[in-house]
Short mmCIF file of C-alpha atoms in Angstrom, two decimals:
data_model
loop_
_atom_site.label_atom_id
_atom_site.label_comp_id
_atom_site.label_asym_id
_atom_site.label_seq_id
_atom_site.Cartn_x
_atom_site.Cartn_y
_atom_site.Cartn_z
CA MET A 1 114.98 3.26 12.03
CA LYS A 2 117.74 0.77 12.72
CA LYS A 3 120.54 -0.31 10.45
CA CYS A 4 120.85 -4.08 10.36
CA LYS A 5 122.84 -6.69 8.52
CA VAL A 6 121.12 -9.76 7.05
CA LYS A 7 122.54 -12.94 8.58
CA ILE A 8 122.36 -16.49 7.19
CA THR A 9 119.45 -16.51 4.77
CA ALA A 10 117.90 -13.98 2.40
CA ILE A 11 114.86 -12.08 3.68
CA GLU A 12 112.08 -10.15 2.00
CA TYR A 13 111.25 -6.73 3.41
CA LYS A 14 108.85 -4.25 1.83
CA GLU A 15 108.72 -6.30 -1.39
CA LYS A 16 112.51 -6.37 -1.84
CA ILE A 17 114.85 -9.34 -1.34
CA TYR A 18 117.97 -8.83 0.78
CA LYS A 19 120.75 -11.46 0.58
CA PRO A 20 123.05 -12.46 3.45
CA GLY A 21 125.51 -9.69 4.26
CA ALA A 22 123.21 -6.96 2.90
CA ILE A 23 122.74 -3.81 4.99
CA ILE A 24 119.11 -2.82 5.46
CA GLU A 25 117.31 -0.04 7.31
CA LEU A 26 114.31 -1.36 9.22
CA GLU A 27 111.52 0.18 11.21
CA ASP A 28 112.26 -0.24 14.93
CA LYS A 29 109.49 -2.83 15.48
CA ASP A 30 110.44 -4.84 12.38
CA ALA A 31 114.11 -4.70 13.37
CA SER A 32 113.27 -5.95 16.86
CA ASP A 33 111.23 -8.87 15.49
CA LEU A 34 113.88 -9.87 12.94
CA ILE A 35 116.70 -9.61 15.48
CA LYS A 36 114.75 -11.85 17.87
CA SER A 37 114.18 -14.33 15.01
CA ASP A 38 117.94 -14.30 14.32
CA PHE A 39 117.56 -13.17 10.69
CA VAL A 40 119.45 -9.88 11.12
CA ARG A 41 121.78 -8.21 13.56
CA GLU A 42 121.88 -4.55 14.40
CA ILE A 43 124.98 -2.64 13.42
CA LYS A 44 126.01 0.61 15.04
CA SER A 45 128.50 1.79 12.48
CA LEU A 46 129.93 0.32 9.32
CA SER A 47 133.38 1.58 10.29
CA LEU A 48 133.27 -0.71 13.34
CA GLU A 49 132.64 -3.73 11.10
CA LYS A 50 136.11 -5.24 10.76
CA LYS A 51 136.11 -8.89 9.79
CA THR A 52 138.77 -11.53 10.05
CA PRO A 53 139.61 -13.61 6.98
CA GLY A 54 137.82 -16.54 8.66
CA GLU A 55 134.64 -14.50 9.09
CA LEU A 56 134.81 -13.34 5.48
CA ALA A 57 135.25 -16.93 4.29
CA GLN A 58 132.33 -18.05 6.44
CA GLU A 59 130.09 -15.31 5.02
CA GLU A 60 131.08 -16.30 1.49
CA ARG A 61 130.23 -19.95 2.20
CA ILE A 62 126.85 -18.92 3.65
CA LYS A 63 126.12 -16.96 0.47
CA GLU A 64 127.09 -19.97 -1.66
CA LEU A 65 124.86 -22.32 0.33
CA ASP A 66 121.97 -19.83 0.34
CA GLU A 67 121.84 -20.01 -3.47
CA HIS A 68 120.76 -23.67 -3.21
CA THR A 69 117.18 -24.81 -2.78
CA ILE A 70 116.07 -26.62 0.38
CA PRO A 71 115.96 -30.03 -1.41
CA GLU A 72 119.51 -29.44 -2.69
CA LEU A 73 120.67 -28.54 0.81
CA LYS A 74 119.00 -31.63 2.25
CA GLU A 75 120.76 -33.76 -0.37
CA MET A 76 124.10 -32.16 0.55
CA ALA A 77 123.40 -32.90 4.21
CA ALA A 78 122.53 -36.51 3.37
CA ASP A 79 125.80 -36.86 1.42
CA MET A 80 127.59 -35.67 4.56
CA GLU A 81 125.64 -38.28 6.53
CA LEU A 82 123.98 -35.61 8.67
CA GLN A 83 120.77 -36.47 10.48
CA LEU A 84 118.73 -33.28 10.09
CA GLU A 85 116.08 -32.49 12.64
CA VAL A 86 115.41 -29.04 11.16
CA THR A 87 113.44 -27.90 8.16
CA LYS A 88 114.18 -24.16 7.89
CA LYS A 89 116.74 -23.20 5.27
CA ALA A 90 118.83 -21.15 7.71
CA ASP A 91 118.98 -24.08 10.14
CA ILE A 92 119.99 -26.52 7.39
CA ILE A 93 122.78 -24.16 6.26
CA LYS A 94 123.95 -23.81 9.86
CA ALA A 95 124.04 -27.62 10.31
CA ILE A 96 126.03 -28.07 7.08
CA MET A 97 128.52 -25.38 8.07
CA GLU A 98 128.98 -26.87 11.55
CA ALA A 99 129.64 -30.27 9.96
CA GLU A 100 132.14 -28.73 7.54
CA ASP A 101 133.96 -27.06 10.45
CA LYS A 102 134.43 -30.48 12.05
CA LEU A 103 136.06 -31.91 8.91
#
């Protein structure tokens, strides 16, 4: 078993939904697959998890964006005049956040 932290978008694992920032224990094979897919990252110890205010703000913004549907996110991107070449929710959120960082 590996302890992992959910990254940008919510995931479903063993019939339970885990939101961004959630800590989840995964079977080794599942953890490996999800880490490769960039949905989670392995954490060694919660005590080592110290975040800067910027990282905390970024996580909060990711959570806010994740509450929107894909069509809503696409509309937000269009309002920002972004040309999206991605269709996955996590990729759309990433594109919006990168654009916001440039503002």
